[in-house]
Amino acid sequence: MSPLLGLNPLTKRLTLQFPRLVRTGASLTAPSTITKTFIANEPNHSQAKAVERRRVPSRTGLVALKRGMGPWFDEATGVTFPVTILEVNQVEVILNKTKAKEGYSAVQVGYGSKNPNKVSRQLLGHFAKAKVNPKSKVAEFMIKNDEGLLPVGTELKPSHFTPGQYVDLKGVSKGKGFQGVVKRYGMKGQKSSHGTSLTHRHGGSFGANTTPGRVLPGKKMPGHMGNKNVTKQNSLVVDINDEAGYILVKGHVPGPDNSFVKVSDAIKKM
Amino acid sequence: MSFRPTLSKVGSLLTPLQSLRSYIVPSKAKKIIDVYNPLNYGRKDVMQTYKDSQYTKLDPTFWRRDLIKPSERNNGTVLRSGDIVRVMYNTRTIPAFTGQIIKISKKGLDSNLLLRNLISKVGVELHVKLFNPLISRIDVVRRPNQYKPRNRQYYIRGNRLDVGDLDASLRKRR
């Protein structure tokens, strides 16, 4: 009869690994004398794993300037819908970030031109290194891996995108100032009559009594509205024009006219 | 120099005094930074280019623009609220529509008419986009003897000023 029969798997393994140290019978050997083998898993909350998990496009996007809106007519079907005109002007690659050096892959691009007298000497040196003119806006686009990097100085034109594809648009929404809950969150407010006293546009109850004795965090209350980073996903590219330098996207774009918008491939259509 | 650690302790980490953060090299000469020229395209206003391209695509012969804007081509006669017009389409799937104009909205490429008619005793209204490529022509069928002093004539709906059955009245006239 084998001495290993009837033992639990751990004891069986340790017995085979350290036959001298493990005793199957009752003994006075201290557990600390037995060396345990740990299988060290890489934790999921590391920086490298977070970069891998992130849903990003495989190639870079570009910075554009929102110029206004207009109608679009489909010549075949007669369907009409509004489009936003995004200007693309002198968009060039300034810097590449690699996984080896920075820990993630990204392309830094700049938009337009700026008076060099109004640019700090630090940024002037940055532009001079890439051999591009001083830019009015610099933005970074994180990409999947180093394969999507572009040579420094490459110009990105509207033909970077093709009509019919979908893009994600990132902008800063219009600021609305300090607003109440009716405008900010669409709450209903109170009745205008039937005994309502001075609380017509209030948020109603904010919490319970002694238990818990406080207002729970995240309660919707009046405060600053708008002026936030907003992403609009899956916008259709309707038309492009390299000569005139514009992209037409279907529908609205966050932010006021003459504000910068980051345009990149839609992550949900990849 | 008692504060400086000895070489044996720090080894290769030892830095020269000039690279320490607190040490400033007294120098009056400024480094000259290269500034490159922008890619100069000499482009026009993007919004204007977009509008021009749409006008040349949708209205190369100016007939749509001349419906609402006085010019030498139309001798100053434009559509007005109160006119009865017939809208014809390129495709057979959309039938022609006759109606009285009760609103003209002049918004460039987004310009549109609101037409009203009474079809089988039911009031029917239709928004007509002037630059819709499916529209082949817009004809004025009848002009009123006297125009009402408003562009927006919403007040005629459902009272004695309302439009009658325009198709029947036009047939009778013939």
Coordinates of C-alpha atoms in Angstrom, one line a residue:
Chain A
M1 CA 0.0 0.0 0.0
S2 CA 1.4 3.4 -1.0
P3 CA 2.0 5.8 1.8
L4 CA 0.6 8.7 -0.3
L5 CA -2.9 7.1 -0.6
G6 CA -5.6 9.0 1.2
L7 CA -3.7 12.3 1.5
N8 CA -5.0 15.6 0.4
P9 CA -3.4 17.0 -2.9
L10 CA -1.3 19.6 -1.2
T11 CA 0.3 17.2 1.2
K12 CA 0.8 14.7 -1.6
R13 CA 2.6 17.3 -3.7
L14 CA 4.8 18.5 -0.8
T15 CA 5.6 14.9 0.1
L16 CA 6.9 14.3 -3.4
Q17 CA 8.8 17.6 -3.5
F18 CA 10.3 17.5 0.0
P19 CA 10.2 13.9 1.2
R20 CA 12.4 14.5 4.2
L21 CA 10.5 17.5 5.5
V22 CA 7.0 16.3 5.2
R23 CA 5.7 13.7 7.6
T24 CA 2.5 11.9 7.0
G25 CA 2.0 11.0 10.6
A26 CA 1.6 13.2 13.6
S27 CA 4.8 15.1 14.3
L28 CA 6.2 18.1 16.2
T29 CA 7.7 19.7 13.0
A30 CA 6.9 23.4 12.9
P31 CA 5.0 24.5 9.8
S32 CA 7.5 27.3 9.2
T33 CA 10.2 24.9 8.4
I34 CA 8.4 23.8 5.3
T35 CA 9.1 26.1 2.4
K36 CA 6.0 26.9 0.4
T37 CA 6.0 27.7 -3.3
F38 CA 3.9 30.7 -4.3
I39 CA 2.6 31.1 -7.9
A40 CA 3.1 34.8 -8.3
N41 CA 0.4 36.3 -10.6
E42 CA 0.9 39.7 -12.1
P43 CA -1.6 42.0 -10.5
N44 CA -4.4 43.4 -12.8
H45 CA -4.1 46.9 -11.4
S46 CA -0.7 47.6 -12.8
Q47 CA 0.1 50.5 -15.2
A48 CA 1.0 48.1 -18.1
K49 CA -2.2 46.1 -17.7
A50 CA -4.3 49.3 -17.6
V51 CA -2.7 50.4 -20.9
E52 CA -3.4 47.0 -22.5
R53 CA -7.1 47.1 -21.4
R54 CA -7.8 50.5 -22.7
R55 CA -9.9 50.7 -25.9
V56 CA -8.0 52.9 -28.2
P57 CA -7.8 53.1 -32.0
S58 CA -5.0 51.5 -33.9
R59 CA -4.0 54.8 -35.7
T60 CA -3.9 58.4 -34.7
G61 CA -6.6 61.0 -35.0
L62 CA -6.3 64.7 -35.7
V63 CA -7.2 68.0 -34.2
A64 CA -9.9 70.1 -36.0
L65 CA -11.6 73.4 -35.5
K66 CA -15.4 73.5 -35.4
R67 CA -16.5 76.2 -37.8
G68 CA -20.3 76.0 -38.0
M69 CA -23.2 74.0 -39.3
G70 CA -25.2 73.6 -42.5
P71 CA -27.6 71.3 -44.4
W72 CA -26.6 68.2 -46.4
F73 CA -28.8 66.9 -49.2
D74 CA -28.5 63.3 -50.4
E75 CA -28.8 63.6 -54.2
A76 CA -30.2 60.1 -54.7
T77 CA -32.8 59.9 -51.9
G78 CA -33.4 63.5 -51.1
V79 CA -32.8 62.9 -47.4
T80 CA -31.7 66.0 -45.6
F81 CA -29.8 66.2 -42.3
P82 CA -27.6 68.8 -40.6
V83 CA -23.8 68.5 -40.8
T84 CA -21.0 70.2 -38.8
I85 CA -18.0 71.7 -40.7
L86 CA -14.7 70.9 -39.1
E87 CA -11.6 72.8 -40.4
V88 CA -8.3 70.9 -40.8
N89 CA -5.4 73.2 -41.3
Q90 CA -1.7 72.5 -41.0
V91 CA -2.1 69.5 -38.7
E92 CA 1.4 67.9 -38.3
V93 CA 2.9 65.2 -36.1
I94 CA 5.2 66.7 -33.5
L95 CA 6.2 63.8 -31.3
N96 CA 5.9 60.0 -31.0
K97 CA 5.6 58.3 -27.6
T98 CA 6.6 54.6 -27.5
K99 CA 5.8 51.7 -25.2
A100 CA 9.5 51.2 -24.4
K101 CA 10.1 54.8 -23.3
E102 CA 6.8 56.3 -22.0
G103 CA 4.9 53.0 -21.3
Y104 CA 2.2 53.6 -23.9
S105 CA 2.0 54.5 -27.6
A106 CA 0.8 57.9 -28.6
V107 CA 1.1 60.5 -31.4
Q108 CA 1.3 64.1 -30.5
V109 CA -0.1 66.5 -33.2
G110 CA -0.4 70.2 -33.5
Y111 CA -2.9 72.4 -35.3
G112 CA -2.6 75.7 -37.3
S113 CA 0.0 78.4 -36.6
K114 CA 0.7 80.9 -33.9
N115 CA 2.7 84.0 -33.6
P116 CA 6.2 82.9 -32.4
N117 CA 6.4 85.9 -30.1
K118 CA 3.4 84.6 -28.2
V119 CA 4.8 81.1 -27.7
S120 CA 7.0 80.2 -24.7
R121 CA 10.6 79.4 -25.3
Q122 CA 10.1 75.9 -24.0
L123 CA 7.4 75.2 -26.6
L124 CA 9.4 76.9 -29.4
G125 CA 12.2 74.5 -28.7
H126 CA 9.7 71.6 -28.8
F127 CA 8.4 72.7 -32.2
A128 CA 11.9 73.3 -33.5
K129 CA 12.9 69.8 -32.6
A130 CA 10.1 68.5 -34.9
K131 CA 10.9 71.0 -37.6
V132 CA 7.4 72.4 -37.7
N133 CA 6.0 75.9 -37.2
P134 CA 4.7 77.0 -33.8
K135 CA 1.2 75.6 -33.4
S136 CA -1.8 77.1 -31.8
K137 CA -3.0 73.8 -30.3
V138 CA -1.2 70.6 -29.3
A139 CA -3.0 67.3 -28.6
E140 CA -2.1 63.7 -28.0
F141 CA -3.7 60.6 -29.4
M142 CA -3.1 57.3 -27.6
I143 CA -2.9 54.4 -30.0
K144 CA -2.9 50.6 -29.6
N145 CA 0.8 49.8 -30.3
D146 CA 3.9 51.3 -31.9
E147 CA 2.9 50.1 -35.4
G148 CA 0.5 53.1 -35.7
L149 CA 3.2 55.7 -35.1
L150 CA 3.9 58.2 -37.9
P151 CA 7.1 59.9 -38.8
V152 CA 7.6 63.3 -37.1
G153 CA 6.5 66.1 -39.4
T154 CA 3.9 64.1 -41.3
E155 CA 1.0 66.3 -42.3
L156 CA -2.5 65.0 -41.6
K157 CA -5.2 66.0 -44.1
P158 CA -8.9 65.5 -44.1
S159 CA -8.3 62.5 -46.4
H160 CA -7.0 60.8 -43.2
F161 CA -10.7 59.8 -42.9
T162 CA -12.9 58.5 -45.6
P163 CA -16.6 59.4 -46.2
G164 CA -18.8 56.7 -44.8
Q165 CA -16.6 55.9 -41.8
Y166 CA -17.5 56.6 -38.2
V167 CA -15.5 58.9 -35.8
D168 CA -15.5 59.9 -32.2
L169 CA -15.5 63.6 -31.5
K170 CA -14.1 65.0 -28.3
G171 CA -14.7 68.6 -27.3
V172 CA -15.4 70.9 -24.4
S173 CA -19.1 71.7 -24.0
K174 CA -20.5 75.1 -23.7
G175 CA -20.4 76.5 -20.2
K176 CA -23.8 77.3 -18.7
G177 CA -22.6 78.7 -15.3
F178 CA -24.2 77.9 -11.9
Q179 CA -27.5 76.3 -12.6
G180 CA -30.4 74.8 -10.6
V181 CA -31.4 71.1 -10.7
V182 CA -34.3 71.7 -13.2
K183 CA -32.0 72.9 -15.9
R184 CA -29.0 70.9 -14.9
Y185 CA -30.6 67.4 -14.4
G186 CA -34.0 67.9 -15.8
M187 CA -35.8 67.4 -12.5
K188 CA -39.4 68.3 -12.3
G189 CA -39.5 70.9 -9.6
Q190 CA -42.6 71.5 -7.4
K191 CA -46.1 72.6 -8.2
S192 CA -46.7 76.2 -9.0
S193 CA -49.7 76.4 -6.6
H194 CA -51.7 74.3 -4.2
G195 CA -49.8 75.5 -1.1
T196 CA -46.3 75.4 -2.5
S197 CA -44.2 78.0 -0.6
L198 CA -41.2 79.5 -2.4
T199 CA -40.0 76.1 -3.6
H200 CA -41.1 75.9 -7.2
R201 CA -37.8 74.8 -8.9
H202 CA -36.3 72.9 -6.0
G203 CA -34.9 69.4 -6.1
G204 CA -37.3 68.0 -3.5
S205 CA -36.0 65.7 -0.8
F206 CA -32.2 65.5 -0.4
G207 CA -32.0 62.7 2.1
A208 CA -33.5 60.8 5.1
N209 CA -33.6 61.7 8.8
T210 CA -31.4 60.5 11.7
T211 CA -30.4 57.4 9.7
P212 CA -28.0 58.0 8.0
G213 CA -28.0 61.6 9.3
R214 CA -26.2 63.0 6.3
V215 CA -26.8 63.5 2.6
L216 CA -25.4 60.7 0.5
P217 CA -22.4 61.4 -1.7
G218 CA -23.3 62.1 -5.4
K219 CA -26.7 63.6 -4.6
K220 CA -27.7 65.7 -7.6
M221 CA -27.7 69.4 -6.5
P222 CA -27.4 72.8 -8.2
G223 CA -23.9 73.6 -9.4
H224 CA -21.7 74.5 -12.4
M225 CA -23.1 73.1 -15.6
G226 CA -21.3 72.5 -18.9
N227 CA -17.7 73.4 -19.7
K228 CA -16.8 69.7 -19.5
N229 CA -15.0 67.2 -21.7
V230 CA -17.6 65.6 -23.8
T231 CA -17.2 62.7 -26.3
K232 CA -19.7 62.1 -29.1
Q233 CA -19.3 58.6 -30.3
N234 CA -20.1 57.1 -33.8
S235 CA -20.5 60.3 -35.9
L236 CA -20.7 59.6 -39.6
V237 CA -18.1 61.3 -41.9
V238 CA -20.3 62.7 -44.7
D239 CA -17.7 64.4 -46.9
I240 CA -14.1 65.5 -47.0
N241 CA -12.2 68.1 -49.0
D242 CA -8.5 68.3 -49.0
E243 CA -8.2 71.4 -51.0
A244 CA -10.5 73.5 -48.9
G245 CA -9.4 71.6 -45.8
Y246 CA -12.6 70.5 -44.1
I247 CA -14.4 67.4 -42.9
L248 CA -18.2 67.2 -42.7
V249 CA -19.7 65.1 -39.9
K250 CA -23.3 64.3 -39.4
G251 CA -25.1 66.0 -36.6
H252 CA -23.8 68.1 -33.7
V253 CA -20.4 68.4 -32.2
P254 CA -19.8 69.4 -28.5
G255 CA -18.6 72.9 -27.9
P256 CA -19.1 76.4 -29.4
D257 CA -18.0 77.5 -32.9
N258 CA -14.3 78.1 -33.3
S259 CA -13.4 75.6 -30.6
F260 CA -10.9 72.7 -31.0
V261 CA -12.3 69.1 -31.5
K262 CA -10.3 65.9 -31.4
V263 CA -11.4 63.6 -34.2
S264 CA -10.4 59.9 -34.1
D265 CA -11.6 56.5 -35.4
A266 CA -14.7 55.3 -33.6
I267 CA -13.7 52.7 -31.0
K268 CA -17.1 51.0 -31.2
K269 CA -16.9 50.4 -34.9
M270 CA -13.5 48.7 -35.0
Chain B
M1 CA 33.7 71.1 0.9
S2 CA 32.5 69.0 3.7
F3 CA 29.0 68.5 2.3
R4 CA 30.1 66.7 -0.8
P5 CA 30.0 62.9 -0.3
T6 CA 33.1 61.0 -1.1
L7 CA 33.5 59.2 -4.3
S8 CA 33.7 55.8 -2.7
K9 CA 30.2 56.2 -1.2
V10 CA 28.2 57.4 -4.1
G11 CA 30.2 56.2 -7.1
S12 CA 28.7 56.8 -10.4
L13 CA 25.8 58.8 -9.0
L14 CA 28.1 61.7 -8.2
T15 CA 27.3 64.6 -10.5
P16 CA 29.4 67.7 -11.3
L17 CA 28.4 70.8 -9.4
Q18 CA 27.1 72.6 -12.6
S19 CA 24.3 70.1 -13.1
L20 CA 22.9 70.6 -9.6
R21 CA 19.5 72.3 -9.6
S22 CA 20.5 75.3 -7.4
Y23 CA 23.5 76.1 -9.5
I24 CA 22.9 78.9 -12.1
V25 CA 25.4 79.5 -14.8
P26 CA 25.7 83.3 -15.1
S27 CA 25.3 83.9 -18.8
K28 CA 23.8 86.8 -20.8
A29 CA 23.8 85.0 -24.2
K30 CA 20.4 83.6 -25.1
K31 CA 20.2 80.4 -27.2
I32 CA 18.7 81.0 -30.6
I33 CA 15.8 78.8 -31.4
D34 CA 14.9 77.9 -34.9
V35 CA 11.3 78.9 -36.0
Y36 CA 10.0 77.2 -39.1
N37 CA 7.6 78.7 -41.5
P38 CA 3.9 77.6 -41.5
L39 CA 2.6 75.6 -44.5
N40 CA 0.9 78.5 -46.1
Y41 CA -2.2 77.6 -48.1
G42 CA -3.8 81.0 -48.5
R43 CA -7.2 79.4 -48.0
K44 CA -10.6 81.1 -48.0
D45 CA -13.1 81.0 -45.2
V46 CA -14.1 77.3 -44.8
M47 CA -17.8 78.0 -44.2
Q48 CA -17.9 80.2 -47.4
T49 CA -16.2 77.4 -49.4
Y50 CA -18.7 74.9 -48.1
K51 CA -21.7 77.1 -49.0
D52 CA -20.3 77.9 -52.5
S53 CA -19.7 74.2 -53.2
Q54 CA -23.2 73.3 -52.1
Y55 CA -24.8 76.1 -54.2
T56 CA -22.9 75.1 -57.4
K57 CA -23.9 71.4 -56.8
L58 CA -27.5 71.9 -56.0
D59 CA -28.4 75.1 -57.9
P60 CA -26.0 75.7 -60.9
T61 CA -28.6 77.7 -62.8
F62 CA -29.7 79.9 -59.9
W63 CA -33.4 79.1 -60.4
R64 CA -33.8 78.1 -56.7
R65 CA -32.1 81.2 -55.4
D66 CA -34.1 83.4 -57.7
L67 CA -37.4 82.2 -56.2
I68 CA -36.7 84.1 -52.9
K69 CA -34.1 86.7 -53.8
P70 CA -34.8 89.6 -56.2
S71 CA -32.2 89.8 -59.1
E72 CA -31.9 90.8 -62.7
R73 CA -32.8 87.3 -63.8
N74 CA -36.3 87.4 -62.2
N75 CA -36.9 91.2 -62.6
G76 CA -37.5 91.4 -58.9
T77 CA -40.5 89.0 -58.8
V78 CA -40.1 86.6 -56.0
L79 CA -42.4 84.2 -54.1
R80 CA -44.6 85.8 -51.4
S81 CA -46.9 84.4 -48.7
G82 CA -50.3 84.1 -50.3
D83 CA -49.1 82.8 -53.7
I84 CA -50.4 79.4 -54.8
V85 CA -47.6 77.2 -56.1
R86 CA -47.2 73.7 -57.5
V87 CA -44.1 71.7 -56.5
M88 CA -42.9 69.0 -59.0
Y89 CA -40.5 66.2 -58.2
N90 CA -38.0 64.3 -60.3
T91 CA -39.3 60.9 -59.2
R92 CA -42.7 59.4 -59.8
T93 CA -42.8 58.1 -56.2
I94 CA -43.4 61.6 -54.9
P95 CA -46.6 63.2 -56.4
A96 CA -46.7 66.9 -57.2
F97 CA -48.2 69.1 -54.4
T98 CA -50.2 72.3 -54.8
G99 CA -50.6 74.7 -51.9
Q100 CA -50.8 78.2 -50.7
I101 CA -47.6 79.6 -49.2
I102 CA -48.2 80.6 -45.6
K103 CA -44.6 81.0 -44.6
I104 CA -41.3 81.6 -46.4
S105 CA -38.1 80.9 -44.4
K106 CA -35.0 82.5 -45.9
K107 CA -32.1 80.7 -44.4
G108 CA -29.6 80.3 -47.3
L109 CA -29.3 76.6 -48.1
D110 CA -31.9 75.7 -45.5
S111 CA -34.6 78.0 -47.1
N112 CA -38.0 76.4 -47.1
L113 CA -41.7 77.1 -47.9
L114 CA -44.7 76.0 -45.9
L115 CA -47.6 75.1 -48.2
R116 CA -51.2 74.6 -47.1
N117 CA -54.0 73.0 -48.9
L118 CA -57.4 71.4 -48.2
I119 CA -57.5 67.8 -49.4
S120 CA -60.7 65.9 -49.0
K121 CA -61.8 68.4 -46.3
V122 CA -58.7 67.9 -44.3
G123 CA -56.1 70.7 -43.9
V124 CA -52.7 69.5 -45.2
E125 CA -49.4 71.3 -44.7
L126 CA -46.0 70.5 -46.3
H127 CA -42.6 71.9 -45.6
V128 CA -40.7 72.2 -48.9
K129 CA -36.9 72.6 -48.8
L130 CA -36.0 74.8 -51.8
F131 CA -32.6 73.1 -52.3
N132 CA -33.9 69.5 -52.2
P133 CA -32.3 67.9 -55.3
L134 CA -35.5 65.9 -55.9
I135 CA -37.5 69.0 -56.7
S136 CA -37.5 69.6 -60.4
R137 CA -39.5 72.9 -60.5
I138 CA -41.7 75.2 -58.5
D139 CA -44.4 77.0 -60.5
V140 CA -46.6 79.9 -59.4
V141 CA -50.2 78.9 -60.3
R142 CA -52.0 82.0 -59.0
R143 CA -51.2 85.2 -57.2
P144 CA -53.7 86.9 -54.9
N145 CA -55.4 90.2 -55.8
Q146 CA -54.2 91.6 -52.5
Y147 CA -51.4 90.4 -50.3
K148 CA -51.8 90.1 -46.6
P149 CA -49.4 92.3 -44.6
R150 CA -47.5 89.3 -43.0
N151 CA -45.0 86.7 -44.1
R152 CA -46.1 84.2 -41.5
Q153 CA -49.8 83.6 -42.0
Y154 CA -50.5 80.9 -39.4
Y155 CA -53.6 82.8 -38.2
I156 CA -55.6 81.7 -41.3
R157 CA -55.8 78.1 -40.1
G158 CA -59.3 76.9 -39.3
N159 CA -61.2 80.1 -39.8
R160 CA -62.9 82.0 -42.7
L161 CA -59.5 83.1 -44.0
D162 CA -58.4 79.5 -44.5
V163 CA -57.5 78.0 -47.9
G164 CA -60.2 76.1 -49.7
D165 CA -59.8 73.0 -51.9
L166 CA -57.2 74.5 -54.2
D167 CA -57.1 71.6 -56.7
A168 CA -60.9 71.9 -57.3
S169 CA -60.9 75.7 -57.6
L170 CA -58.0 75.6 -60.1
R171 CA -59.9 73.0 -62.2
K172 CA -63.0 75.1 -62.2
R173 CA -61.1 78.1 -63.3
R174 CA -59.9 76.3 -66.4

